[in-house]
C-alpha positions as YAML, in Angstrom:
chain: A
units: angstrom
residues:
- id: 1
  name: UNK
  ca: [-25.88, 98.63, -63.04]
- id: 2
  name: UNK
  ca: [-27.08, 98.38, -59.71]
- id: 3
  name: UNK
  ca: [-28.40, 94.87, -60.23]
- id: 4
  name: UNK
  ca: [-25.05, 93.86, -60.40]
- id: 5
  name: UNK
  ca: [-24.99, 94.71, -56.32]
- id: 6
  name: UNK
  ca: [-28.45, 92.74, -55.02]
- id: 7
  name: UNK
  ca: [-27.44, 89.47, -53.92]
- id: 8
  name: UNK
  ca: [-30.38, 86.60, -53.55]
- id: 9
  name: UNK
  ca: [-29.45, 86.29, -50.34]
- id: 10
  name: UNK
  ca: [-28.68, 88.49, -47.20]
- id: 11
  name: UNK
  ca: [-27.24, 87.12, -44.08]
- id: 12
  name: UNK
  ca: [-25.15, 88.03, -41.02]
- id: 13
  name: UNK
  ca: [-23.36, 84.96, -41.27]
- id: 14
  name: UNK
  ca: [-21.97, 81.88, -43.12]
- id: 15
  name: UNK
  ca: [-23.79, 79.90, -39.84]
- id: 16
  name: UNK
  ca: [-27.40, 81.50, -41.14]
- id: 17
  name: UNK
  ca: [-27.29, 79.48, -44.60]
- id: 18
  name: UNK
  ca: [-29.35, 77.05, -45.28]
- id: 19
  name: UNK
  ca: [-27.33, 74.29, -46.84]
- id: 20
  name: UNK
  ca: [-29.54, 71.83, -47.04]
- id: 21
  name: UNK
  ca: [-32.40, 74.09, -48.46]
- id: 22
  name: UNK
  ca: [-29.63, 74.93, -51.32]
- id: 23
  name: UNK
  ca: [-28.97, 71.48, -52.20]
- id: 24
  name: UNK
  ca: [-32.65, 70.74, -52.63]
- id: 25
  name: UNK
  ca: [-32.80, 73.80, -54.92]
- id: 26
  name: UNK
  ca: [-29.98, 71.47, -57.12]
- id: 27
  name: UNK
  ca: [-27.24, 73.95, -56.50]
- id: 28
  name: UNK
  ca: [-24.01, 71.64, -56.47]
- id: 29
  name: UNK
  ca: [-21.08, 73.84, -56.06]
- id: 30
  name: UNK
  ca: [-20.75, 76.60, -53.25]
- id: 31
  name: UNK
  ca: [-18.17, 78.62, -53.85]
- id: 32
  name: UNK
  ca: [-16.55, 80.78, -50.43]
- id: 33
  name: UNK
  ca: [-14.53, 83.65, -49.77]
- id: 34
  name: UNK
  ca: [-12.32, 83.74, -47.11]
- id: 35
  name: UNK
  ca: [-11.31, 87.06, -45.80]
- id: 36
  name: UNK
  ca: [-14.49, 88.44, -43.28]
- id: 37
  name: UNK
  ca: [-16.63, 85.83, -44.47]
- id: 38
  name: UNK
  ca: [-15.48, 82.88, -43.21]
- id: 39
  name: UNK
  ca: [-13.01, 83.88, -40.80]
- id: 40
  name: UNK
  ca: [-11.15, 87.64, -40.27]
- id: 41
  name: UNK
  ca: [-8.87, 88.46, -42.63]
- id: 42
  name: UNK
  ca: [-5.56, 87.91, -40.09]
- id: 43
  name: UNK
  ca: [-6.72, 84.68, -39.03]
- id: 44
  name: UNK
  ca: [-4.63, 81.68, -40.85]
- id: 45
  name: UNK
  ca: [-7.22, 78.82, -40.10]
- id: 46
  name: UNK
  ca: [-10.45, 77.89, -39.85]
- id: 47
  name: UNK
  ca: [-12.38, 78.39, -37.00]
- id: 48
  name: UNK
  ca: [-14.37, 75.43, -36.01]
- id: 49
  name: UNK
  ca: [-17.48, 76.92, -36.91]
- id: 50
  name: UNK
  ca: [-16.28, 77.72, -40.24]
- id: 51
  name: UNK
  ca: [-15.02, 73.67, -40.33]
- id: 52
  name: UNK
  ca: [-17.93, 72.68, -39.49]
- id: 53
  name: UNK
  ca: [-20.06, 74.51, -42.14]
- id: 54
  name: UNK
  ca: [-17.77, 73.61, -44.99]
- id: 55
  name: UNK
  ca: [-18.43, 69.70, -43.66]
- id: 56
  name: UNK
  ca: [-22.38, 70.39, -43.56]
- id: 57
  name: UNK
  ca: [-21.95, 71.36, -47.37]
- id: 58
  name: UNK
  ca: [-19.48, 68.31, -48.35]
- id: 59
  name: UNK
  ca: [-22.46, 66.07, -46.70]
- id: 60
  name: UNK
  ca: [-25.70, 68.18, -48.44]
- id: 61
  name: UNK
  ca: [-23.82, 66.69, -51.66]
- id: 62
  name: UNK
  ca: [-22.83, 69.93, -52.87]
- id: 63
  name: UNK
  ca: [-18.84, 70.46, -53.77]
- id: 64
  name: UNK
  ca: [-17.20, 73.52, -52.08]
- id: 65
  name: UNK
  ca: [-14.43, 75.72, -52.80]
- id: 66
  name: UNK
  ca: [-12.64, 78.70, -51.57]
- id: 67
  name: UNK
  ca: [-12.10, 81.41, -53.58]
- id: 68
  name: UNK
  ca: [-10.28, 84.75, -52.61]
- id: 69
  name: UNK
  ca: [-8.38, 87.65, -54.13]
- id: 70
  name: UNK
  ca: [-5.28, 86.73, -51.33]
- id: 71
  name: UNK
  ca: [-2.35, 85.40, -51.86]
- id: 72
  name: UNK
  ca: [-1.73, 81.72, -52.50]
- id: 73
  name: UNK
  ca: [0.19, 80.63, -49.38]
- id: 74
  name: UNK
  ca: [-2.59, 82.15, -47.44]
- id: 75
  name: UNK
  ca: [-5.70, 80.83, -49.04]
- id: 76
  name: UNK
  ca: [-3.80, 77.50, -49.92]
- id: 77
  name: UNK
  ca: [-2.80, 77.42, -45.23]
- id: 78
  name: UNK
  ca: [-6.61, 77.73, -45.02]
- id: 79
  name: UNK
  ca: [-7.88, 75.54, -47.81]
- id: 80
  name: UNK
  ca: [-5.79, 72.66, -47.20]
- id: 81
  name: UNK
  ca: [-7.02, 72.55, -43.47]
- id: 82
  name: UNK
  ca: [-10.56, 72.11, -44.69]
- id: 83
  name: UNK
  ca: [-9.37, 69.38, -47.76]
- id: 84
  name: UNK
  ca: [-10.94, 71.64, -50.39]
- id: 85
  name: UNK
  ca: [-9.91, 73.37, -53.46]
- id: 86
  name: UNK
  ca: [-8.89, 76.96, -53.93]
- id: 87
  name: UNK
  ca: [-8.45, 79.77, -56.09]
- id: 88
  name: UNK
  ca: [-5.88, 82.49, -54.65]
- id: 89
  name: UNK
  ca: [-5.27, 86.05, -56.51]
- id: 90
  name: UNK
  ca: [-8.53, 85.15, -58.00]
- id: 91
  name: UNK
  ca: [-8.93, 89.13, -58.61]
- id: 92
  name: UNK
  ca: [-12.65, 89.38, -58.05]
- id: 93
  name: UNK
  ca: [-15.01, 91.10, -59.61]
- id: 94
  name: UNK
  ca: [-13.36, 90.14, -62.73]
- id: 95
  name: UNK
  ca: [-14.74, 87.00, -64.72]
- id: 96
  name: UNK
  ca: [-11.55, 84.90, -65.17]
- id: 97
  name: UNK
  ca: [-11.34, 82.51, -61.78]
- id: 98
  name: UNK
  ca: [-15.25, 82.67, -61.83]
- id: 99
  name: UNK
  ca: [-15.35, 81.19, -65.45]
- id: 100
  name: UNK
  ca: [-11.89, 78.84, -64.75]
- id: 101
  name: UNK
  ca: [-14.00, 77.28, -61.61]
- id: 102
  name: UNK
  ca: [-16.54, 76.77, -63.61]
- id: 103
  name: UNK
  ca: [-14.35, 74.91, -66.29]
- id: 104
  name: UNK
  ca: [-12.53, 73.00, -63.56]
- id: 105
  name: UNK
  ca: [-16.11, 71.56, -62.20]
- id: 106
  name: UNK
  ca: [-18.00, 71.19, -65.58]
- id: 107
  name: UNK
  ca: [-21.16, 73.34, -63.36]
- id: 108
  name: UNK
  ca: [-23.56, 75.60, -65.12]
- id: 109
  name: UNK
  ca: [-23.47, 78.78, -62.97]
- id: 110
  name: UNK
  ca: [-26.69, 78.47, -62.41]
- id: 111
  name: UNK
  ca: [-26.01, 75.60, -60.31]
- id: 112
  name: UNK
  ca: [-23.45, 77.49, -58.33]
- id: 113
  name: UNK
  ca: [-23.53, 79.34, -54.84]
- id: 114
  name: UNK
  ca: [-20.90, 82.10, -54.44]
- id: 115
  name: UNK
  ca: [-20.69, 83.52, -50.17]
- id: 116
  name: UNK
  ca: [-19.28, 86.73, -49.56]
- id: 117
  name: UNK
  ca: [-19.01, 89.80, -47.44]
- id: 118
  name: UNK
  ca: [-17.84, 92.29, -50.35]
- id: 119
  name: UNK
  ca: [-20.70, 93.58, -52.53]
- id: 120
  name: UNK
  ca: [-17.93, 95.46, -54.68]
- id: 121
  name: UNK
  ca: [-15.66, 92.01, -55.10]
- id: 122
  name: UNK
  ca: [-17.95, 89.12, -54.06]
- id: 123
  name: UNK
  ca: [-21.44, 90.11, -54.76]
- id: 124
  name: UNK
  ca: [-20.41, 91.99, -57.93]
- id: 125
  name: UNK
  ca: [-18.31, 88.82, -59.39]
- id: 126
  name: UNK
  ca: [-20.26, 86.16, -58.94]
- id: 127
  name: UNK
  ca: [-23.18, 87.98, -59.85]
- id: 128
  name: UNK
  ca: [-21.72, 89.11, -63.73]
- id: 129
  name: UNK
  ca: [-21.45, 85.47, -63.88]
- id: 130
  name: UNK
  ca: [-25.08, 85.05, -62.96]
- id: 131
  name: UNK
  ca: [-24.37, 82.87, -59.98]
- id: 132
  name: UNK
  ca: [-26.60, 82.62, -56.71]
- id: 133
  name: UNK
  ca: [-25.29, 84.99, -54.53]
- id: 134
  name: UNK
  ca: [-25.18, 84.90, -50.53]
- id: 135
  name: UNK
  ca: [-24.05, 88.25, -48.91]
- id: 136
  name: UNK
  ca: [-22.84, 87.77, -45.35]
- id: 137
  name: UNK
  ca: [-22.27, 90.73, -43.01]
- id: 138
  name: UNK
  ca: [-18.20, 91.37, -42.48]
- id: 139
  name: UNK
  ca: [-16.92, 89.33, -39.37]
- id: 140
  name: UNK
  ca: [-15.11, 91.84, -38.37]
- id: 141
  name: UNK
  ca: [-14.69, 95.46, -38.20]
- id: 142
  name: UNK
  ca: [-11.01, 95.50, -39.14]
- id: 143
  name: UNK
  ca: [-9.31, 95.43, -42.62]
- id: 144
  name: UNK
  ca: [-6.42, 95.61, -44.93]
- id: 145
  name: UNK
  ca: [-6.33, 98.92, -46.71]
- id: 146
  name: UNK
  ca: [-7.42, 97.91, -50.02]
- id: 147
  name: UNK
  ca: [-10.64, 96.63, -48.47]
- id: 148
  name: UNK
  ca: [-10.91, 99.72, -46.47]
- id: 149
  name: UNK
  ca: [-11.17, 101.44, -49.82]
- id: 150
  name: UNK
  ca: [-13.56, 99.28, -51.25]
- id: 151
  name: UNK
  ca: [-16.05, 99.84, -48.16]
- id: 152
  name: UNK
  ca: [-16.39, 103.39, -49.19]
- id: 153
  name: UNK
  ca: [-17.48, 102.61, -52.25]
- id: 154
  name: UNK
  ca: [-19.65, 99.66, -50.72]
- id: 155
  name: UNK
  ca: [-21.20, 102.16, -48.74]
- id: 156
  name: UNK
  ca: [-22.40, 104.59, -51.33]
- id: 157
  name: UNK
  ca: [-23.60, 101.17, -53.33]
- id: 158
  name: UNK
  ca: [-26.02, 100.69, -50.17]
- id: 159
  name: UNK
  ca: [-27.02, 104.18, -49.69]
- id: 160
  name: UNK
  ca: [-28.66, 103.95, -53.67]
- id: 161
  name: UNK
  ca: [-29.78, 100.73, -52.52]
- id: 162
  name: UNK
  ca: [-31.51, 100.92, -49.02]
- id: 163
  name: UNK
  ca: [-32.81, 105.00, -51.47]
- id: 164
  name: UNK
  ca: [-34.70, 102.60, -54.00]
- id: 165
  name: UNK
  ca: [-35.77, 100.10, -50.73]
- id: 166
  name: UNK
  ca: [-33.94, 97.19, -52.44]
- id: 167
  name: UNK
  ca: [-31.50, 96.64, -49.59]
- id: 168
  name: UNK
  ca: [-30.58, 98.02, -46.37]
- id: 169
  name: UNK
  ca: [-26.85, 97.50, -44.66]
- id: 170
  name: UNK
  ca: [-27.56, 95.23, -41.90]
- id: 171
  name: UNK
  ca: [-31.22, 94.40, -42.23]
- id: 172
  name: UNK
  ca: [-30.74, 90.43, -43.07]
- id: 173
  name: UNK
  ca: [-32.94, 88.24, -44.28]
- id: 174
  name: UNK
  ca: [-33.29, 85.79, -41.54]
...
């Protein structure tokens, strides 16, 4: 079960991905949460950082997409600014907007690149659907309660993980 928790990739940030390195693996659709990942969860827009990575992946040649389990006037405010699909109340970890994506873009998930900061929403998701997975570290500190919740739970998930020296909170791969 734990499997289900290692992502291929740990990172502090969305800035630390290699894009280019991704598209010359043949990945051709990266797939990006919102909330912590891209920007904090009570910000309505992109940053300019976070505009400017979701332009470095429209120009690697890969197709992006935001994906989160918020509402759709919020994830649609934030999408539209960067002129790229989204799937709102997407209800990660479950399959359904993981496997409706992949309809929608006619991509193998094996060809697909999911960026998150949740191991038990993100990481756990996209990796049921076998996906390459790219953990970032939260932005920040703060969150809604649900998520609050969910980092408990996160947190035991890394204590069995850093036990069995698979992966460590905060101990990136760059």
């Amino acid at each position: 079960m734990l499997k289900y928790f290692i992502p291929d990739e740990y990172v502090r940030s969305f800035e630390s991905i290699d894009v280019d390195a991704l598209a010359k693996q043949g990945f051709q659709l990266m797939i990006c949460d919102i909330d912590n990942t891209m920007v904090a969860h009570d910000q309505s827009h992109p940053s300019e950082a976070a505009a400017s990575f979701i332009e470095k992946v429209k120009q690697s040649g890969m197709q992006v997409c935001m994906i989160s389990n918020n509402y759709k006037n919020r994830v649609q405010t934030f999408a539209d600014a960067l002129h790229v699909p989204f799937y709102s109340f997407a209800n990660k970890p479950l399959k359904r907007t993981y496997k409706k994506i992949l309809r929608d873009y006619h991509i193998p998930a094996n060809k697909v690149v999911a960026v998150g900061d949740q191991l038990m929403t993100d990481v756990l998701g996209a990796k049921r659907m076998h996906m390459y997975v790219i953990h970032t570290a939260p932005l920040v500190q703060r969150d809604i309660k649900a998520t609050k919740l969910n980092r408990i739970f996160e947190n035991f998930v890394y204590k069995r993980l850093e036990k069995k020296n698979i992966l460590k909170k905060g101990v990136f791969d760059e």
